[in-house]
Short mmCIF file of C-alpha atoms and ligand atoms in Angstrom, two decimals:
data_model
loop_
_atom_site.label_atom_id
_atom_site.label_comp_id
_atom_site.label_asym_id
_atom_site.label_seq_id
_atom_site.Cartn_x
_atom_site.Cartn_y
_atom_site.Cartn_z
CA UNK A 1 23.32 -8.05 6.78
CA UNK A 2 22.26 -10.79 4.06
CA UNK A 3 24.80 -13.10 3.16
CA UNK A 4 25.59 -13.55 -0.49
CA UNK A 5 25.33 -17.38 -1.52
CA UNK A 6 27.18 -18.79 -4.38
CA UNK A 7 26.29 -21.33 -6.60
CA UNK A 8 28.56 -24.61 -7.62
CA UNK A 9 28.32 -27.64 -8.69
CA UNK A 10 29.72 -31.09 -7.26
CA UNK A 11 30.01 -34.19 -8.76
CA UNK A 12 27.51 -37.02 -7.19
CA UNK A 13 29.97 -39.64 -7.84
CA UNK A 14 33.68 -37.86 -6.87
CA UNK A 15 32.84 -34.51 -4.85
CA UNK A 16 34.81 -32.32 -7.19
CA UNK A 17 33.47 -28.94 -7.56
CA UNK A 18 33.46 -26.81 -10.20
CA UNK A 19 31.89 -23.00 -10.61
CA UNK A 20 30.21 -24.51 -13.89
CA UNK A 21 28.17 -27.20 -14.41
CA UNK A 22 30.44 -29.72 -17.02
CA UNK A 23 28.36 -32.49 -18.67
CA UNK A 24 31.19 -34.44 -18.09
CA UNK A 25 33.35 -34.77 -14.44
CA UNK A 26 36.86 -34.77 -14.49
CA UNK A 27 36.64 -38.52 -13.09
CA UNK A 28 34.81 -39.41 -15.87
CA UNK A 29 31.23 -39.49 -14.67
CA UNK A 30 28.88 -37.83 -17.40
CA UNK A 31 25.79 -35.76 -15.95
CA UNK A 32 26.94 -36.05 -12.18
CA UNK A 33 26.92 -32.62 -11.62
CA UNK A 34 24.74 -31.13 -9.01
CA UNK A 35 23.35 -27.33 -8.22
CA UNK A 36 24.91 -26.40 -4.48
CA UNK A 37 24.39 -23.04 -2.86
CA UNK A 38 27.18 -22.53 -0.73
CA UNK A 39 26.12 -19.31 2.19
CA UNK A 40 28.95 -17.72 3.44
CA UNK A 41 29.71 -18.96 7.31
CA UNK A 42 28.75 -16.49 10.26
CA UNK A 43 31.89 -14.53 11.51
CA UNK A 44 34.09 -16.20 14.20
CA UNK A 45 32.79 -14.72 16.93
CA UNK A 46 29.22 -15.56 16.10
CA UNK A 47 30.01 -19.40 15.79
CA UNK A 48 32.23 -18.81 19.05
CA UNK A 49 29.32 -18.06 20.65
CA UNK A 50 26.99 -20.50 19.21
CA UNK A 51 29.38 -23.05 20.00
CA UNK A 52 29.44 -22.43 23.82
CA UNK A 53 25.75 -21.88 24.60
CA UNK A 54 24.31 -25.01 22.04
CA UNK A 55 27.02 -27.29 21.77
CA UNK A 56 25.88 -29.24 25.42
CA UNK A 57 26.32 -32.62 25.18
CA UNK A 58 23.88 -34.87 27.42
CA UNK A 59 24.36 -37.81 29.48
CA UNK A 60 22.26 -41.05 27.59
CA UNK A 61 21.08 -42.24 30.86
CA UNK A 62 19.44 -38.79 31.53
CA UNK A 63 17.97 -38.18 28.39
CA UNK A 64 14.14 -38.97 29.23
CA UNK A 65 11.81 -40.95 26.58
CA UNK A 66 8.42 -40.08 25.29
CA UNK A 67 5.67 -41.44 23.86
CA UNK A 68 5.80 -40.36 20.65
CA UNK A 69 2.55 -38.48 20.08
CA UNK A 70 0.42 -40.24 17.18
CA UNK A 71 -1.92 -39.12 14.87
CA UNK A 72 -4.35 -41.78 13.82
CA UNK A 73 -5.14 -41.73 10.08
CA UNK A 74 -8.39 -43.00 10.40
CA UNK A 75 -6.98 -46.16 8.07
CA UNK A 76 -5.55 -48.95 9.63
CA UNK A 77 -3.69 -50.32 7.00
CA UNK A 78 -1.48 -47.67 7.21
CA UNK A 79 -1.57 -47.24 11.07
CA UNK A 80 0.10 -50.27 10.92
CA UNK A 81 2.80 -49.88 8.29
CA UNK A 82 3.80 -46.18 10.23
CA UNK A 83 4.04 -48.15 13.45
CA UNK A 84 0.80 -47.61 14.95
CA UNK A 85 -0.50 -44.19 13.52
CA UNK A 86 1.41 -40.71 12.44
CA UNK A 87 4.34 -39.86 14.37
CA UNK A 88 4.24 -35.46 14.65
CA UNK A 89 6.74 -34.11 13.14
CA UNK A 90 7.61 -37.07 11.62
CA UNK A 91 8.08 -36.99 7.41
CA UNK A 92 6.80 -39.86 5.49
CA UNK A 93 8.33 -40.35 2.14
CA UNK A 94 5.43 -42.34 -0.14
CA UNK A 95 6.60 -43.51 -3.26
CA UNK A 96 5.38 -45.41 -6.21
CA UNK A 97 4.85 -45.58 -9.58
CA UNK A 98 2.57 -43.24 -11.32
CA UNK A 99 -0.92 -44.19 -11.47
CA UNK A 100 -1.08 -46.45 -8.29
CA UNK A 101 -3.05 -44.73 -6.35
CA UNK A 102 -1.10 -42.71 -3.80
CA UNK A 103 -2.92 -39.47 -4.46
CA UNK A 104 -6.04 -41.67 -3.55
CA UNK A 105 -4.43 -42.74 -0.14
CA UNK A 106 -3.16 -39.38 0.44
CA UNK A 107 -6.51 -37.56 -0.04
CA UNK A 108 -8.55 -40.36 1.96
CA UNK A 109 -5.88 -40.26 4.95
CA UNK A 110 -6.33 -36.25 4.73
CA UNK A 111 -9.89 -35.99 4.93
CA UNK A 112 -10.22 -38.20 8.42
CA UNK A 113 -7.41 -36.32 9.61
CA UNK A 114 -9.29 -33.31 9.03
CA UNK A 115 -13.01 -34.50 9.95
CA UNK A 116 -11.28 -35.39 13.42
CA UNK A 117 -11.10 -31.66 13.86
CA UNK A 118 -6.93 -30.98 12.41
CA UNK A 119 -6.26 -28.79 9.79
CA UNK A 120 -4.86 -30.03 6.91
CA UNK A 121 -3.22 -28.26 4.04
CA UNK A 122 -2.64 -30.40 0.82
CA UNK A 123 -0.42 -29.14 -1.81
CA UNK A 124 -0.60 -30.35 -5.07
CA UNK A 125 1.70 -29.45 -8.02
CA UNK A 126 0.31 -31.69 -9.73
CA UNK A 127 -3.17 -31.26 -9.99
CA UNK A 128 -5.62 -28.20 -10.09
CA UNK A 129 -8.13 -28.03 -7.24
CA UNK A 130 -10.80 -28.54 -9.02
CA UNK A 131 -9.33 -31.98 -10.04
CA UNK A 132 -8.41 -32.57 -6.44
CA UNK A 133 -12.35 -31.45 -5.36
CA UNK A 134 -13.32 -34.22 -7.97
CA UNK A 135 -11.14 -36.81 -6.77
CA UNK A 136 -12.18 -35.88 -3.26
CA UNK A 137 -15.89 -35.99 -3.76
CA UNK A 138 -15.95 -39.54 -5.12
CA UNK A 139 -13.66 -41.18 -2.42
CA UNK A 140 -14.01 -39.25 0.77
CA UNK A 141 -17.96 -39.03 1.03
CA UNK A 142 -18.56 -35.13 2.72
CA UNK A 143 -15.28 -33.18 2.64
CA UNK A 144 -14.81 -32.02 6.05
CA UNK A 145 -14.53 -27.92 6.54
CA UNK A 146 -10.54 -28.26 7.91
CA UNK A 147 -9.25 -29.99 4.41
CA UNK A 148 -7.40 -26.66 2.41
CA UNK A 149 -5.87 -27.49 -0.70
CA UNK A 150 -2.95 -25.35 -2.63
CA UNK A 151 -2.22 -26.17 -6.06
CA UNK A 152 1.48 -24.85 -5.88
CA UNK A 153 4.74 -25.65 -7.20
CA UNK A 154 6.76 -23.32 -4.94
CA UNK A 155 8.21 -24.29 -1.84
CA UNK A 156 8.61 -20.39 -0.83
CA UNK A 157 5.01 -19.96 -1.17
CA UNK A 158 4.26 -23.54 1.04
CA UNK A 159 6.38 -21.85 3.81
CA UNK A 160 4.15 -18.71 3.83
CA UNK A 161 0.74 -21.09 3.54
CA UNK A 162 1.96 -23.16 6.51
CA UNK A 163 2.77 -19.76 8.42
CA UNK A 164 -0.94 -19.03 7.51
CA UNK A 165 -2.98 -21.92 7.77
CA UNK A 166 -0.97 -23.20 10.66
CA UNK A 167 -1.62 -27.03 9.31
CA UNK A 168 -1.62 -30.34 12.22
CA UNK A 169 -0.82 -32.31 8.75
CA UNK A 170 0.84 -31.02 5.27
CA UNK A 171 0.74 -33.13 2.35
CA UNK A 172 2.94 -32.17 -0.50
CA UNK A 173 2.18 -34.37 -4.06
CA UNK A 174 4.48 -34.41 -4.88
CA UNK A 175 8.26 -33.88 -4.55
CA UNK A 176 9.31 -33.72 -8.06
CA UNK A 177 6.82 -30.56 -8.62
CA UNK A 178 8.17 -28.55 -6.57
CA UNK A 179 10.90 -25.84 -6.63
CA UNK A 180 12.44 -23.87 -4.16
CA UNK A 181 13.57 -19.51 -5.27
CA UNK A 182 16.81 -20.22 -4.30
CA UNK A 183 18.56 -23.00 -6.46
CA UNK A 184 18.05 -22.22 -10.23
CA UNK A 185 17.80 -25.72 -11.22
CA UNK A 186 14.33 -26.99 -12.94
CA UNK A 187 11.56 -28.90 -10.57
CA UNK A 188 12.52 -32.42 -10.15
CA UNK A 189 16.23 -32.38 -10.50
CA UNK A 190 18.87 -34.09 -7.69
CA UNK A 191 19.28 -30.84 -6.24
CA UNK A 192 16.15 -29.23 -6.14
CA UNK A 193 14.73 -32.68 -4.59
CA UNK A 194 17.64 -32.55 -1.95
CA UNK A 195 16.98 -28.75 -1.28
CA UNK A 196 13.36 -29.13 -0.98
CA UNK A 197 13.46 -32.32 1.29
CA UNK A 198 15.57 -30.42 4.00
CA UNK A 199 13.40 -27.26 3.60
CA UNK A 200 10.37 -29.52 4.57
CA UNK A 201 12.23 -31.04 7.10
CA UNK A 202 12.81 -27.86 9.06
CA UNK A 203 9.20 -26.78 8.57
CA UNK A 204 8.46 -30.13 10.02
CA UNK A 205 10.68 -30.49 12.99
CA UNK A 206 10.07 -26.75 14.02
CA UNK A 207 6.17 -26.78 13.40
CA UNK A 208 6.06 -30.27 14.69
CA UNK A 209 3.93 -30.93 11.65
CA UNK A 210 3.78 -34.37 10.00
CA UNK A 211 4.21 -34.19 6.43
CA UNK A 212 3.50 -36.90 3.88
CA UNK A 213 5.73 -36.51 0.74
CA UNK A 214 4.82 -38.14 -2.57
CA UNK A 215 7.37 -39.67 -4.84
CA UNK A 216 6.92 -41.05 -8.00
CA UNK A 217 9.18 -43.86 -9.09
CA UNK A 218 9.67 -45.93 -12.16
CA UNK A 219 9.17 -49.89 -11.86
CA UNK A 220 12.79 -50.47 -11.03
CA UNK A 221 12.36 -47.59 -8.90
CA UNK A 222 15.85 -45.66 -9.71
CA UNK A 223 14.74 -42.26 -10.06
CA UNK A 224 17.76 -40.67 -8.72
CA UNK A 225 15.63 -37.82 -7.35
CA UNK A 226 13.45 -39.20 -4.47
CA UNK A 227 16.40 -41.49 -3.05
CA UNK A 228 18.31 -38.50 -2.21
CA UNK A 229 15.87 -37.73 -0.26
CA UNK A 230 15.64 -41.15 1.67
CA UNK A 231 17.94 -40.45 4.31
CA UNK A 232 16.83 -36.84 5.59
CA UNK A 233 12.89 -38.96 5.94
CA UNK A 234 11.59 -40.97 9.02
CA UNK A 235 9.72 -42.76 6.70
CA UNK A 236 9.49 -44.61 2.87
CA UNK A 237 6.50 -45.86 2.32
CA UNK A 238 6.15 -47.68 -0.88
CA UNK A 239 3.19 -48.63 -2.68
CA UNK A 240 2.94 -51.31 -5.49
CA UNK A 241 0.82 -53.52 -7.39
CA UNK A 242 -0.41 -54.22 -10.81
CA UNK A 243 -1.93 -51.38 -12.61
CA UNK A 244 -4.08 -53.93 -14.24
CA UNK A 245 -5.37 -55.50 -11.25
CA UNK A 246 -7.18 -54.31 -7.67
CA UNK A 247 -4.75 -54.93 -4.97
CA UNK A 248 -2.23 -52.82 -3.86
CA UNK A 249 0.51 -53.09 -1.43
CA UNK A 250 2.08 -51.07 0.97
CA UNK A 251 5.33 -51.48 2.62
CA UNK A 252 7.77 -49.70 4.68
CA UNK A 253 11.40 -49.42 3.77
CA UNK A 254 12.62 -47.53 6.51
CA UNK A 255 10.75 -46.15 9.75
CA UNK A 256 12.46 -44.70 12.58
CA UNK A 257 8.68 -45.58 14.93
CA UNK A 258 8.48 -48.85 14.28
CA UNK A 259 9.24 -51.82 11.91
CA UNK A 260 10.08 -51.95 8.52
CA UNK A 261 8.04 -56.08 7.64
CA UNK A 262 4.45 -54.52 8.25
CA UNK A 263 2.40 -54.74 5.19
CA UNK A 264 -0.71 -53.27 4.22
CA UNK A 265 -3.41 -54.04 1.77
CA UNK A 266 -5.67 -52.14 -0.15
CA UNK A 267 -8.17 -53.21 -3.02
CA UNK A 268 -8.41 -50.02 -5.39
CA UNK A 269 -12.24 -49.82 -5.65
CA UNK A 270 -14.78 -47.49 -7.76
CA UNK A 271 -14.94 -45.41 -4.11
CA UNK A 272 -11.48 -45.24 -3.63
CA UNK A 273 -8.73 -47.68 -2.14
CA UNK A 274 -10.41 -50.30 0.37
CA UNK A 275 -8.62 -52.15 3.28
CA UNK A 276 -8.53 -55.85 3.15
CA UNK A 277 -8.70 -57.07 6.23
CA UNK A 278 -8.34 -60.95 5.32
CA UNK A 279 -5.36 -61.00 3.31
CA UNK A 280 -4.84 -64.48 2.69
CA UNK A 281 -8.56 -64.92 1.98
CA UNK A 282 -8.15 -62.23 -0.41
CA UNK A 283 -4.90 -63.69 -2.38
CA UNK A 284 -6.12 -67.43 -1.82
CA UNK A 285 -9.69 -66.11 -3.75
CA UNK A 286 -8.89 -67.23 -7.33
CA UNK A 287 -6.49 -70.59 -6.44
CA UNK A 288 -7.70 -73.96 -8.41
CA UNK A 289 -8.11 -77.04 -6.53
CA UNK A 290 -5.87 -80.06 -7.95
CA UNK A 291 -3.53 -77.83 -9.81
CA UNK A 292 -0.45 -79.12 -10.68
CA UNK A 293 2.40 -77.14 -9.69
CA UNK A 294 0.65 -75.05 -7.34
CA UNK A 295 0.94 -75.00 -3.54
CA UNK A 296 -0.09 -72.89 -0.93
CA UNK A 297 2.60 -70.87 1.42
CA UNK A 298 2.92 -68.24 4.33
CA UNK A 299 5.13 -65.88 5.66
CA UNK A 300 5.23 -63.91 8.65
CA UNK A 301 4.84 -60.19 7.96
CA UNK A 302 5.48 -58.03 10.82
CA UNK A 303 2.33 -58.73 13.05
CA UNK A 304 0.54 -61.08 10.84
CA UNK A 305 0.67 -64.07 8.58
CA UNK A 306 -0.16 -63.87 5.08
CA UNK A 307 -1.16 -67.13 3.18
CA UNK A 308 -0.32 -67.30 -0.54
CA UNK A 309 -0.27 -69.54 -3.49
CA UNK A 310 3.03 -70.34 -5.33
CA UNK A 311 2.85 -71.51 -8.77
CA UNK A 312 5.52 -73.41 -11.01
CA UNK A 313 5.34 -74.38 -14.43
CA UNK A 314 8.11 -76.86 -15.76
CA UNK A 315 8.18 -77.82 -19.96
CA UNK A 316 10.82 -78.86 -22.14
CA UNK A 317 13.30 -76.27 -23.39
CA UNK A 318 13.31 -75.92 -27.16
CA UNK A 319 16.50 -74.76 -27.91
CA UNK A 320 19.75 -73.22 -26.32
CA UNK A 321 19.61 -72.65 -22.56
CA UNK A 322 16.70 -73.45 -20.68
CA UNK A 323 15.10 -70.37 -18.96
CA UNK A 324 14.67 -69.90 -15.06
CA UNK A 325 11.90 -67.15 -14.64
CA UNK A 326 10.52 -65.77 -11.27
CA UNK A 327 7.94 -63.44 -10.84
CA UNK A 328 7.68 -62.30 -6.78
CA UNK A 329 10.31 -64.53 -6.06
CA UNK A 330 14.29 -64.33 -5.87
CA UNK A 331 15.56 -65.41 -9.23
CA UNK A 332 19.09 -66.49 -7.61
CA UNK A 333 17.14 -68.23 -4.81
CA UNK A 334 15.44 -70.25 -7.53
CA UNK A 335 18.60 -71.34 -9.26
CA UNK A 336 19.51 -72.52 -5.79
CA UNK A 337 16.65 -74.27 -5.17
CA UNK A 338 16.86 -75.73 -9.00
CA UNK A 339 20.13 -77.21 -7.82
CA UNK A 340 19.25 -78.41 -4.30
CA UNK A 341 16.06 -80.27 -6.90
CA UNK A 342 18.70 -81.72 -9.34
CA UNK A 343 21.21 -83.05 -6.80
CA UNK A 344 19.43 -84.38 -3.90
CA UNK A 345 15.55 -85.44 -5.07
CA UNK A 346 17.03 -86.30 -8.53
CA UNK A 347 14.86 -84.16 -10.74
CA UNK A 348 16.96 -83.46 -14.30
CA UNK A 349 16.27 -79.88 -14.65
CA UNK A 350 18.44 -79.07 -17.08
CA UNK A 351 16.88 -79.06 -20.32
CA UNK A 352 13.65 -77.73 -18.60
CA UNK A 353 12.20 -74.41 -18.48
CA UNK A 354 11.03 -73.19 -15.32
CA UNK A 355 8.78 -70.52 -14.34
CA UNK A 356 7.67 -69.52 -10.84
CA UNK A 357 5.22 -66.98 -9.73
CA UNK A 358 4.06 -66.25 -6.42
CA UNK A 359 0.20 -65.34 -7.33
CA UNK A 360 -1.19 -61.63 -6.79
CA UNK A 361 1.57 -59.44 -6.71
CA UNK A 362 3.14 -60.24 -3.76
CA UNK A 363 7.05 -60.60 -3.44
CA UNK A 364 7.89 -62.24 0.24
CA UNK A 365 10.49 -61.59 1.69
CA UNK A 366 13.17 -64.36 3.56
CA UNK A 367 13.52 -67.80 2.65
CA UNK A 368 10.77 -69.27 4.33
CA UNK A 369 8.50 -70.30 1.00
CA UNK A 370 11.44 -72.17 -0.18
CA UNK A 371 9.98 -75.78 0.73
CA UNK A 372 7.05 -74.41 -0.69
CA UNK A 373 8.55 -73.17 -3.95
CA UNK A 374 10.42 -76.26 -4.53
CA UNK A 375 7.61 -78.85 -4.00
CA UNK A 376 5.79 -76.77 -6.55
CA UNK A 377 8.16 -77.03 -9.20
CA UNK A 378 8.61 -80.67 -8.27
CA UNK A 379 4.49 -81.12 -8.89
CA UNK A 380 4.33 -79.63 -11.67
CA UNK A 381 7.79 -81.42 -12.83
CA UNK A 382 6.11 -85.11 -12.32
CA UNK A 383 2.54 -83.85 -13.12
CA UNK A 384 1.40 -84.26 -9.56
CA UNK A 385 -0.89 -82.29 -7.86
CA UNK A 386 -0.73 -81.45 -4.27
CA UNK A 387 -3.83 -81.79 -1.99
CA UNK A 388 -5.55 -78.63 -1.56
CA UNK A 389 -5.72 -78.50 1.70
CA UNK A 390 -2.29 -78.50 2.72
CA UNK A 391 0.09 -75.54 3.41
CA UNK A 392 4.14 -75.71 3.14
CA UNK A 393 6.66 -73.78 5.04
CA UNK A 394 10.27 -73.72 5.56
CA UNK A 395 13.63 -72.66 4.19
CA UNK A 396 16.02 -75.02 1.95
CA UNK A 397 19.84 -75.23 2.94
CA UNK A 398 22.14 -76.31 0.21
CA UNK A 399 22.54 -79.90 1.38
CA UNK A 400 18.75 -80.32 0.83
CA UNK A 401 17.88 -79.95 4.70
CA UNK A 402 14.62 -78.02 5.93
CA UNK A 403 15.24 -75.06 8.49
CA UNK A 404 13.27 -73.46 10.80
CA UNK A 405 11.18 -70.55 10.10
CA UNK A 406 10.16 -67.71 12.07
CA UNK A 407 6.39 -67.75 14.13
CA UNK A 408 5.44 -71.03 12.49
CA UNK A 409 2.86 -71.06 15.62
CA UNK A 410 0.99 -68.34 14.25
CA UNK A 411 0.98 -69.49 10.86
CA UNK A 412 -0.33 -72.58 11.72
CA UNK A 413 -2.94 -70.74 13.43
CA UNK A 414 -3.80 -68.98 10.25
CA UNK A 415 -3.63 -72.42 8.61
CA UNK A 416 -6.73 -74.05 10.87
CA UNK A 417 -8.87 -70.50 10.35
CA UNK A 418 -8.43 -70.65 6.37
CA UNK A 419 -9.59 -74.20 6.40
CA UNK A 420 -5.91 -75.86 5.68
CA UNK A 421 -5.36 -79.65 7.59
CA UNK A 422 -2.54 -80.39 6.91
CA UNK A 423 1.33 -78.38 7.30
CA UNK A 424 4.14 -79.57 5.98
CA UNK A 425 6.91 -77.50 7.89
CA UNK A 426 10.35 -78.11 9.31
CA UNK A 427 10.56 -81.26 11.86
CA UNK A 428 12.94 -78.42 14.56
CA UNK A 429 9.62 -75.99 14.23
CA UNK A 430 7.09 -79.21 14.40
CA UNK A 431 8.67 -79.93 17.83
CA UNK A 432 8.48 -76.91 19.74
CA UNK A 433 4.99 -76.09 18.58
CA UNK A 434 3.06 -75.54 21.34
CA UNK A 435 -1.12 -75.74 20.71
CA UNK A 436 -1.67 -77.19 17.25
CA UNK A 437 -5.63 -76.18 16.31
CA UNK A 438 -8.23 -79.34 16.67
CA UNK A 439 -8.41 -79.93 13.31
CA UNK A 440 -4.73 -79.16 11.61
CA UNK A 441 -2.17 -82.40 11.58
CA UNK A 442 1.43 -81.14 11.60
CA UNK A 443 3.97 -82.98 9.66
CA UNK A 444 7.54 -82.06 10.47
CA UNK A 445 10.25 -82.62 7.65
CA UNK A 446 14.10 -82.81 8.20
CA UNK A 447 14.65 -82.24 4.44
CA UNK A 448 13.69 -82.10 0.69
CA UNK A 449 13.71 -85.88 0.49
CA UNK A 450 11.35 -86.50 3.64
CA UNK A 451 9.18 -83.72 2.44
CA UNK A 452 8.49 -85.16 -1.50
CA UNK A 453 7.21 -88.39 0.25
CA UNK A 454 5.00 -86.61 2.27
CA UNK A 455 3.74 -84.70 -0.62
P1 LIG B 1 -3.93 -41.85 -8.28
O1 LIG B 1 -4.19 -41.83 -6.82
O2 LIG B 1 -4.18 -40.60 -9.03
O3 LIG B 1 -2.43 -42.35 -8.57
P2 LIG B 1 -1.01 -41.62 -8.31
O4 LIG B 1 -1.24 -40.46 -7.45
O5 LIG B 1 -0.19 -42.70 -7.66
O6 LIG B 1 -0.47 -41.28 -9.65
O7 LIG B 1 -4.81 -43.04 -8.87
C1 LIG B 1 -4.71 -43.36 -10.19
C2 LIG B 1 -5.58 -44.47 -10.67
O8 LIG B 1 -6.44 -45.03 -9.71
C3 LIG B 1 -6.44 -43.94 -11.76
O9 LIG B 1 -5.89 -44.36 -12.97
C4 LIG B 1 -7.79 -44.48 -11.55
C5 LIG B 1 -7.70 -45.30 -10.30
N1 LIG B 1 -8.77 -44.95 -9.34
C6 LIG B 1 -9.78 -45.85 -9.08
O10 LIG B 1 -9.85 -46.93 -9.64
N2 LIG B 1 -10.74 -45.51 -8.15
C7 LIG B 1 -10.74 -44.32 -7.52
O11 LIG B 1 -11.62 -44.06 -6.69
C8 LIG B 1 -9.68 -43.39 -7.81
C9 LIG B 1 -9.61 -42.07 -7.13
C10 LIG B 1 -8.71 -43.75 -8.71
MG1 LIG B 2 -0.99 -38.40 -8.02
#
């Protein structure tokens, strides 16, 4: 017999439940109440048995590992940032603003998905297919006979296409479209996000069908929506750059195959988005020679290093406080590093406005353009520009020392093929270097001091 499910409501920020939704909580939180459908639990004896034939816990050291079967999305970009291709069964949480581009990326990865001979079923709420066909035609060249679309916004009527179709890869674009019968709650809403994420789930873990589930965020990216559904995914993907210009980024924030610093790059072309392959070629392109305040950095990210240019700008304040702005960089870790400039190289900072920008969008993670991002406000601060050929790494401590950063070996490496001689870079990393490239000289620094003279 069916069971009869009841709706309630519980607040997001206390639990409390109440048969009506109340605009305000009793623990004071105003519009924190969410749409629950609560199904009546199977009869004693049914759970009895359940209990006793499914509840067999296994020994770790038996439990055998797999490969996990991947899927290879015919980009490598985004190979990389999954882990090394598309885990099955695995769901992929892609978010970003609107307009980036991740119904581009979506459509391109589904077409050599399908032309390797996989079904794929893309379901759009968002777009007719007609406007999908369009998109299609310019980016993905001949539109391979396995690629179905459904422009749908119900997730009852997914179920019954993936029965049909019997996809190897579901895309659904996106989250916030769609609705599911059994929660009365309007598309897009906390719990018709959270209901629709586990209902893919379960047709992805039983179908062992990788799904790819677009997001869309705003710029601060706290759309409560999608980040309820962050937890139930294997992975968020994010995907970010300026609207106004080319590049775009894409980073993992979570994956359960692999690790979470892999970036990829993409250049959003007339045809579509296009891999860069030579990142730091690509965000070195437009960087003066003899700037002041400008300096070249690198970090480490995941399997690569990525060279970058840092640029500071210090005037005179005008009035009141002075302002501190970062753009790609950690505002607090420039105050810090303001300091660290004030007390031990003697710089007076104070009426001074400072602005740093890492160039082209980026926003690098770790403290290891610190050296970097202080040398550049201390060029631009005495009106000196640094040689164009040299490349800074290395964190700042708060006594003014230089610490070690991570793979400075293969940034170095990096260095020599981008045409860089010289590295300024902590003296504990200078000494355990182990082949430094013909025609790159290493200078190791102790601290901020020892690396302004060498500047
Ligand atoms: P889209 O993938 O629709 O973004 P999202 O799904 O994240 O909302 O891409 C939107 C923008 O990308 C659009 O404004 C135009 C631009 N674009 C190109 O420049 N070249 C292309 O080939 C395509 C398909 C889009
Ligand atoms: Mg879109």
């Amino acid at each position: 017999m069916a069971k009869k499910a009841k709706t309630i409501f519980v607040c997001q920020e206390c639990g409390n439940e109440s048969p009506t939704w109340m605009g305000q909580c009793i623990c004071g939180a105003w519009n924190s109440m969410v749409e629950e459908k609560i199904v009546p639990a199977d009869s004693k004896e049914d759970s009895r048995r359940r209990t006793t034939e499914a509840a067999k816990p296994t020994k770790l050291a038996e439990v055998g590992t797999r490969d996990y079967k991947r899927i290879d999305t015919g980009i490598d970009e985004l190979n990389r940032v999954l882990g090394g291709g598309l885990v099955k069964g695995s769901l992929v949480l892609i978010s970003g603003e609107p307009g980036i581009g991740k119904s581009t990326i979506i459509i391109q990865t589904a077409a050599n998905i399908a032309r390797s001979g996989q079904r794929v079923l893309y379901v759009s709420g968002e777009e007719s297919d007609e406007q999908i066909k369009m998109r299609a035609d310019r980016v993905c060249g001949q539109i391979p006979d396995n690629l179905f679309v459904l422009p749908e916004t119900n997730l009852e009527n997914v179920e019954i296409a993936c029965d049909n179709i019997k996809p190897a890869f579901l895309i659904i674009d996106s989250i916030q479209t769609l609705y599911s019968d059994e929660l009365d709650s309007a598309p897009g809403s906390v719990s018709q996000v959270r209901a629709c994420g586990n209902k893919l789930m379960k047709i992805g873990k039983t179908g062992n069908i990788p799904i790819f589930i677009v997001a869309h965020v705003t710029k601060s990216g706290d759309l409560a929506g999608p980040k309820t559904v962050e937890h139930l995914v294997d992975c968020v993907l994010n995907f970010a750059g300026e609207r106004d210009q080319e590049l775009r980024i894409l980073r993992s924030f979570k994956n359960r195959f692999g690790t979470t610093s892999e970036i990829g790059a993409f250049m959003m072309e007339e045809g579509g988005l296009a891999e860069v392959r030579d990142i730091s070629g690509t965000f070195l392109e437009n960087k003066t020679d003899g700037a002041e305040g400008s300096i070249t950095a690198a970090i480490y990210e995941g399997s690569r290093p990525v060279m970058f240019e840092v640029q500071a700008l210090v005037s005179a304040a005008n009035v009141g406080f002075a302002r501190r702005t970062a753009v790609g960089a950690d505002n607090t870790r420039l105050s810090m590093l303001l300091a660290v400039l004030e007390k031990k190289a003697g710089l007076k900072l104070l009426n001074q406005d400072v602005y740093v920008n890492i160039v082209g969008g980026l926003k690098p993670e770790g403290t290891s353009i610190d050296l970097a991002v202080a040398l550049a406000i201390y060029s631009s601060y005495k009106g000196k520009a640094a040689d164009n050929k040299t490349l800074v790494i290395g964190e700042i401590g708060l006594t003014g020392d230089v610490r070690a950063v991570r793979f400075a070996d293969k940034i170095i490496k990096e260095a020599a093929r981008m045409g860089y001689e010289r590295v300024i870079m902590p003296a504990s990393n200078a000494k355990n270097l182990k082949d430094i490239p013909a025609n790159c000289t290493v200078i190791g620094v102790k601290n901020l001091t020892e690396a302004i003279k060498m500047f």
